[in-house]
Short mmCIF file of C-alpha atoms and ligand atoms in Angstrom, two decimals:
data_model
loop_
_atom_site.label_atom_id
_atom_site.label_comp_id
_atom_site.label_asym_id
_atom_site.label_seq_id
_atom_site.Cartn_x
_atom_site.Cartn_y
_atom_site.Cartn_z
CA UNK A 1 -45.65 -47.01 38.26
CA UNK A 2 -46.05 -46.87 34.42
CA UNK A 3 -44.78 -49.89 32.61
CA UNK A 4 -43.51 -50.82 28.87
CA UNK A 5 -45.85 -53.23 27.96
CA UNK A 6 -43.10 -54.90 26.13
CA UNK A 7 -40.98 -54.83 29.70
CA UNK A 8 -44.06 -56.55 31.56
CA UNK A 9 -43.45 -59.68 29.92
CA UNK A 10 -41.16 -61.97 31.21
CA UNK A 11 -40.15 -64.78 29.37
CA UNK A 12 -39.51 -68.38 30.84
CA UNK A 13 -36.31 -69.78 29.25
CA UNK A 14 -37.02 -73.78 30.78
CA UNK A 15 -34.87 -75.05 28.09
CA UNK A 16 -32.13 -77.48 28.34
CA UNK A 17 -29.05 -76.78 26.84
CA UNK A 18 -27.84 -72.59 27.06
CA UNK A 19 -27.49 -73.37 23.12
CA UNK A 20 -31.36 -73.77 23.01
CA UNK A 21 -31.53 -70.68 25.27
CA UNK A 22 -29.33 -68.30 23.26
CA UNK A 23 -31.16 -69.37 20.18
CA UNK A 24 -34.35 -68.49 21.33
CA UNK A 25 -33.35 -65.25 22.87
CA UNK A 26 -31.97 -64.11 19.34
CA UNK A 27 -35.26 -65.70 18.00
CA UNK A 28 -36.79 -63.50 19.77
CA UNK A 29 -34.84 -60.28 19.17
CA UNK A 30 -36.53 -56.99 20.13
CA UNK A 31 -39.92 -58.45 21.10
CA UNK A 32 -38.69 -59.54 24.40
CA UNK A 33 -36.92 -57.22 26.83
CA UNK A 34 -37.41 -59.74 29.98
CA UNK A 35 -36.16 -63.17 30.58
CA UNK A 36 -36.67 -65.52 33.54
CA UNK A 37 -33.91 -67.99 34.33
CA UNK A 38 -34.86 -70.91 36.64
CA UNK A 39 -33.46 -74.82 37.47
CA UNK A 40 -33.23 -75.99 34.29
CA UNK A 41 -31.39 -73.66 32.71
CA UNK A 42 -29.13 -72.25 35.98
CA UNK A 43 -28.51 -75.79 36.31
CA UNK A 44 -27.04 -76.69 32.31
CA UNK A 45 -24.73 -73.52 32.90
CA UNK A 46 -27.06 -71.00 32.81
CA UNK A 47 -25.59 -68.93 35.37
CA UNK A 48 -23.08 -67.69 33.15
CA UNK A 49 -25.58 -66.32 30.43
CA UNK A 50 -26.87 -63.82 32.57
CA UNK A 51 -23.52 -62.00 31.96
CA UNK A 52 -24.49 -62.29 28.74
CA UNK A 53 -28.41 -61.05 28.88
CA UNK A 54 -27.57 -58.29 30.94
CA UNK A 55 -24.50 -56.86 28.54
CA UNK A 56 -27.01 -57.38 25.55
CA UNK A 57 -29.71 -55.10 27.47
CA UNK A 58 -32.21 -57.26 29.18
CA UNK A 59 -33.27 -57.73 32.29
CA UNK A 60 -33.01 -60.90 34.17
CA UNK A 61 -35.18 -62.55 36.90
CA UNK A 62 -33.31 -65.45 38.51
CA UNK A 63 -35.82 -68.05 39.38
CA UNK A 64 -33.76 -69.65 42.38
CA UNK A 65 -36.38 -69.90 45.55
CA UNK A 66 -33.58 -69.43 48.13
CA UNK A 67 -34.23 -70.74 51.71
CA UNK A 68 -31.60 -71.36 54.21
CA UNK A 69 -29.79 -69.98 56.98
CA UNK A 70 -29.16 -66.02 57.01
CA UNK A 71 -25.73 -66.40 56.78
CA UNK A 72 -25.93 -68.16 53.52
CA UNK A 73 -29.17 -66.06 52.55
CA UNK A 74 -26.74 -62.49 52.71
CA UNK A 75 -23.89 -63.73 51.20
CA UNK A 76 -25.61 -65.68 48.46
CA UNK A 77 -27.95 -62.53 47.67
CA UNK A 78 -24.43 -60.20 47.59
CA UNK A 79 -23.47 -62.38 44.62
CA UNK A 80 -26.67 -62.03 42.99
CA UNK A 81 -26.77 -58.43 43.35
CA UNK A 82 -23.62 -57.56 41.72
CA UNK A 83 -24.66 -59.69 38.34
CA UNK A 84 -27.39 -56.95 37.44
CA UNK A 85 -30.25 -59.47 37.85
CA UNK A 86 -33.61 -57.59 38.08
CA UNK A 87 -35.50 -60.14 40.18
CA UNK A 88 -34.96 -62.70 42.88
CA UNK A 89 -36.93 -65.17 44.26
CA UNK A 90 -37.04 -66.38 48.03
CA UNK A 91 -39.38 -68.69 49.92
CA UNK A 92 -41.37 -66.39 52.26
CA UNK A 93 -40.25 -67.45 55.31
CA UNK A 94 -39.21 -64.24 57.57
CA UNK A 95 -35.76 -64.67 58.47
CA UNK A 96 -35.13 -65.49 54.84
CA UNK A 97 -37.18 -62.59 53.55
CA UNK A 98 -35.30 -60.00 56.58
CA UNK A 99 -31.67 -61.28 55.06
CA UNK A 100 -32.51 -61.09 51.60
CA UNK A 101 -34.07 -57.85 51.99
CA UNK A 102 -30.47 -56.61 53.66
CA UNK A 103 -28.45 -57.82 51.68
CA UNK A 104 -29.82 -56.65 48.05
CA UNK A 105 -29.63 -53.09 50.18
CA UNK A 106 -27.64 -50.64 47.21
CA UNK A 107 -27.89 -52.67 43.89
CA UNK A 108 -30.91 -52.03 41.67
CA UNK A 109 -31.77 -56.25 42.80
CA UNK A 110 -35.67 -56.72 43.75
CA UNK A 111 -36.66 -59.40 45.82
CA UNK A 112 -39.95 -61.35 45.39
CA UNK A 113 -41.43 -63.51 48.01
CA UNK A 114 -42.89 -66.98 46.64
CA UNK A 115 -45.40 -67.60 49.28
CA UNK A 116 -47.21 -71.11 49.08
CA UNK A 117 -46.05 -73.27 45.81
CA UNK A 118 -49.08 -72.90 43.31
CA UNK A 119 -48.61 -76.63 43.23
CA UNK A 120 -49.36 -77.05 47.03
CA UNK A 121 -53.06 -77.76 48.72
CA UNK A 122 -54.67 -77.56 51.91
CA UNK A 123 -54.22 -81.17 51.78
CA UNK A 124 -50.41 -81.02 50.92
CA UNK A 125 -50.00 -78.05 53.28
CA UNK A 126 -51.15 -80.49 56.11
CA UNK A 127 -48.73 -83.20 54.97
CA UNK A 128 -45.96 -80.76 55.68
CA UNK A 129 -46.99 -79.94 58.76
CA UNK A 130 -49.54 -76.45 58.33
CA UNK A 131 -52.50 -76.70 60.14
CA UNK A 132 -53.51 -72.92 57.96
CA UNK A 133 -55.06 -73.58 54.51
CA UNK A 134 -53.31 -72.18 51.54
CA UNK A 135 -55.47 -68.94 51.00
CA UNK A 136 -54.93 -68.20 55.11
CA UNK A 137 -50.85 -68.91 54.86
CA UNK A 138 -50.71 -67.26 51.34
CA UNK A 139 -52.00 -63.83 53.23
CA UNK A 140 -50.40 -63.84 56.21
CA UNK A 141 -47.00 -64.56 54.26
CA UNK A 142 -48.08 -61.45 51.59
CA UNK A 143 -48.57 -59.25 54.89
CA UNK A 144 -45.26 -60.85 56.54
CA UNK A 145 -43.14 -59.86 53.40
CA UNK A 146 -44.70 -56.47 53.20
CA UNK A 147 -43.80 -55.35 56.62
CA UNK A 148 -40.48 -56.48 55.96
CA UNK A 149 -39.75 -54.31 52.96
CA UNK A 150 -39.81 -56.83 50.41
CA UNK A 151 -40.23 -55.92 46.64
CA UNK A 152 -42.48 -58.12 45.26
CA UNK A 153 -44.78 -61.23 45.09
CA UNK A 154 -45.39 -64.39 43.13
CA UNK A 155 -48.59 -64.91 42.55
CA UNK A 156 -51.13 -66.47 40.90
CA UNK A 157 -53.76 -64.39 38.37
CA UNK A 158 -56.39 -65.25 41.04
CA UNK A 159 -54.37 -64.25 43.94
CA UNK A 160 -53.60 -60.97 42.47
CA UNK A 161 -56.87 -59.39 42.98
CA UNK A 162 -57.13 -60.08 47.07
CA UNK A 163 -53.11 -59.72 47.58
CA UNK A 164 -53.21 -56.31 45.79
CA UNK A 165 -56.50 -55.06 48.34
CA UNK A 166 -54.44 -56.45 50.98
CA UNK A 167 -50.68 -54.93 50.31
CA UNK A 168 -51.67 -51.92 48.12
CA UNK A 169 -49.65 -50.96 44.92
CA UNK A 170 -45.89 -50.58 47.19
CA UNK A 171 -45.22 -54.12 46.12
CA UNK A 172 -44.81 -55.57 42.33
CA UNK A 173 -46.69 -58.69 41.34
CA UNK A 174 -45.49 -61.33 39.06
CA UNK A 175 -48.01 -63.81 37.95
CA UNK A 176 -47.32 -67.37 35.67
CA UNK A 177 -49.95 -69.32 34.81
CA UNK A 178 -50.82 -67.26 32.48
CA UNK A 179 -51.94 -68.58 28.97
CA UNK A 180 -53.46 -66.82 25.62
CA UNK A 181 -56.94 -67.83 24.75
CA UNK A 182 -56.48 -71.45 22.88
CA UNK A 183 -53.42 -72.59 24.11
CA UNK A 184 -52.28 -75.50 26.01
CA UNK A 185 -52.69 -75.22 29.72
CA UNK A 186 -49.95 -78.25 30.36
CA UNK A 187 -49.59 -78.76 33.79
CA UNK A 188 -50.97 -75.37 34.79
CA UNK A 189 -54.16 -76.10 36.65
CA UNK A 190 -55.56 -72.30 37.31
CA UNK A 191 -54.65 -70.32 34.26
CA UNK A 192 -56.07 -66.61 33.07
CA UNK A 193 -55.24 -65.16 29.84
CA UNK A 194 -52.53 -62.03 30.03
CA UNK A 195 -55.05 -59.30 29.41
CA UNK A 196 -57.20 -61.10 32.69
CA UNK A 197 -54.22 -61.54 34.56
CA UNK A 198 -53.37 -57.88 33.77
CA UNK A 199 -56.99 -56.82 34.90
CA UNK A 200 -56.27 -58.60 38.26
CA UNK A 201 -53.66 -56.63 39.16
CA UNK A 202 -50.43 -58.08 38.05
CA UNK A 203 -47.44 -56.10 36.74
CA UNK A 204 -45.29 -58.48 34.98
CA UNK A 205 -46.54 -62.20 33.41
CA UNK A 206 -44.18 -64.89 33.04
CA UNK A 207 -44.93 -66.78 30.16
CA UNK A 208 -42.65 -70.22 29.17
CA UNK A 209 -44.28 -72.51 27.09
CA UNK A 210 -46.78 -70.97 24.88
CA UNK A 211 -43.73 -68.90 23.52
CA UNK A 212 -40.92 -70.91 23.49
CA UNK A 213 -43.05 -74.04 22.24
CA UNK A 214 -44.44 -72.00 19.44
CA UNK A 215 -44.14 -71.96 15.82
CA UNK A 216 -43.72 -68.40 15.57
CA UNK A 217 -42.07 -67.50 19.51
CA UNK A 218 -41.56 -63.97 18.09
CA UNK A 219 -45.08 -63.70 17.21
CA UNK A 220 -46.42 -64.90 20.55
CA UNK A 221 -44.47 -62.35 22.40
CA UNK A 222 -45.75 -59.65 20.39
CA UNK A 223 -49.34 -60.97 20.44
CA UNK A 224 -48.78 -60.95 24.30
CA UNK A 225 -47.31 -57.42 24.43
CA UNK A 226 -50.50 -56.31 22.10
CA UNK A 227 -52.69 -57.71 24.59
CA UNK A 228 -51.15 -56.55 27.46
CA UNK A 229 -51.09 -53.07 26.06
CA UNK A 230 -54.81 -53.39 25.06
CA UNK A 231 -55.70 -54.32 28.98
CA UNK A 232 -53.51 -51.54 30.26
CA UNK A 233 -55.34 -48.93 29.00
O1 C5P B 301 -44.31 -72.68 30.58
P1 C5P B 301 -45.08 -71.91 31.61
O2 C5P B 301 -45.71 -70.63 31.05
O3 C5P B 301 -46.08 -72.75 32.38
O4 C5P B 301 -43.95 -71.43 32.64
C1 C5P B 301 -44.26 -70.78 33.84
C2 C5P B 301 -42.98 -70.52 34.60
O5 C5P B 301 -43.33 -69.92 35.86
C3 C5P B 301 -42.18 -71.75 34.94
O6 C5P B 301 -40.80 -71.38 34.88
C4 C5P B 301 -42.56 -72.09 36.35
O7 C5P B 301 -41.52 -72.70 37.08
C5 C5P B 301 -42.86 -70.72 36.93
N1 C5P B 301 -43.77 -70.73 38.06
C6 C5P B 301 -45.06 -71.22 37.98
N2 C5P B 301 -45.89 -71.21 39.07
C7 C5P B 301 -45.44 -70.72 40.22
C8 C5P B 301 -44.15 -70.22 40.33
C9 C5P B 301 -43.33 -70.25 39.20
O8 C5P B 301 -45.48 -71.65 36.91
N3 C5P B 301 -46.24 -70.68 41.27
#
C-alpha cells in the first residue's frame, strides 16, 4: 500500500462548538485531507458535519469506540457505513469486532479495533477484572481482530513495531500520541515524533493538539506532511 503523505495525517478536531470545527477545517484548507471526529465534537452536533467533510472531499474517521450487543453493533455500523466515513472505531472485544466486521460488508467503511485504552495499566487492567497485563491482552486482542477480518488497529508508536511482526502489513495502523520535536506532550505520557512513529510502522498519525492549538495550524500540518514524507522514503 502506497500512501499520500498528505492522506496519512489525520487530524483530531476535539473542539467544542462545530463553529470552531468548520473554522479550523477551512484554516486548514488543502494541507489536510483527513479529519478525526470523536466525543467532543459528535457530541456538540458533530454528527451532522460529516455530511459536510465528506461532500467537501475528505475523509472522515469517526472516533466512537462502539461496544454493545450485536444487534445494536450491525445496525449502528449500517448507519455509519452509508455516511462515507473512512474509519470506525470498536472496542476489541470479539463479538463486537465479528458484527462490526459484517455489517460494514459493501461500503468502502474500515473498521479499527482499539485494543487496551493507552490510558489503562496492568494495575488498572486488574481493577477491572484482567488478570493479563496490558502488553499480553494488547496481543492477543491484535491476533483476535486479525483472524476476524478486521481492518485496522489503534495503536500506540511503541506498539506499532511488535503488532506489525505479529499481524503483518494486511491490517492498517493508526497511531496518536504522536508529537513534533518541541511540542507539548499534554496528557500524552508515551509520545514519538511522526517521522519515529512512521519508522515504527504506522500508516496514518492522528495528531489534535499540536495543530489545532497552534499559531500557524496550516503550517503544522504541512511541517507534519514534510516529515512524514521525509521518513517514508
Ligand atoms: O491532541 P492529541 O494529539 O493528543 O489528540 C490525540 C487524539 O487521539 C485524541 O482525539 C485522543 O482521543 C485520540 N486517542 C489517543 N490515544 C488513544 C486513542 C485515541 O490519544 N489510545
Amino acid at each position: 500500500m502506497r500512501l499520500d503523505s498528505r492522506d496519512r495525517l489525520i487530524v483530531a478536531l476535539d473542539l467544542p462548538s462545530l463553529r470552531d470545527a468548520q473554522q479550523m477545517v477551512e484554516r486548514l484548507g488543502d494541507s489536510v485531507s483527513f479529519y478525526k471526529i470523536g466525543y467532543q465534537l459528535a457530541f456538540a452536533s458533530g454528527l451532522a458535519f460529516v455530511d459536510e467533510l465528506v461532500r467537501g472531499g475528505k475523509q472522515v474517521f469517526l472516533d466512537m469506540k462502539l461496544h454493545d450487543i450485536e444487534n445494536t453493533v450491525v445496525k449502528g455500523v449500517e448507519s455509519v457505513a452509508k455516511t462515507g466515513v473512512t474509519f470506525l472505531t470498536v472496542h476489541a472485544y470479539p463479538q463486537t469486532m465479528k458484527a462490526a466486521v459484517a455489517a460494514r460488508q459493501g461500503s468502502k467503511l474500515k473498521i479499527l479495533a482499539v485494543t487496551v485504552l493507552t490510558s489503562y495499566d496492568d494495575i488498572d487492567l486488574a481493577e477491572s477484572g484482567y488478570s493479563q497485563s496490558v502488553d499480553a491482552l494488547v496481543a492477543r486482542r491484535a491476533q483476535q481482530a486479525y483472524d476476524i477480518g478486521v481492518d485496522g488497529l489503534v495503536c500506540s508508536p511503541e506498539e506499532a513495531s511488535p503488532l506489525r511482526l505479529a499481524v503483518g502489513h494486511d491490517m492498517v495502523f493508526v497511531t496518536p500520541g504522536v508529537r513534533p520535536a518541541g511540542s507539548a506532550h499534554g496528557d500524552q505520557k508515551r509520545v514519538a515524533t511522526p517521522g519515529q512513529a512512521i519508522k515504527a510502522g504506522a500508516d496514518y498519525l492522528v495528531v489534535g493538539r499540536p495543530i489545532t492549538g497552534a499559531a500557524d495550524p496550516k503550517a503544522a500540518a504541512q511541517a507534519i506532511v514534510e516529515e512524514i514524507a521525509a521518513a517514508a522514503n
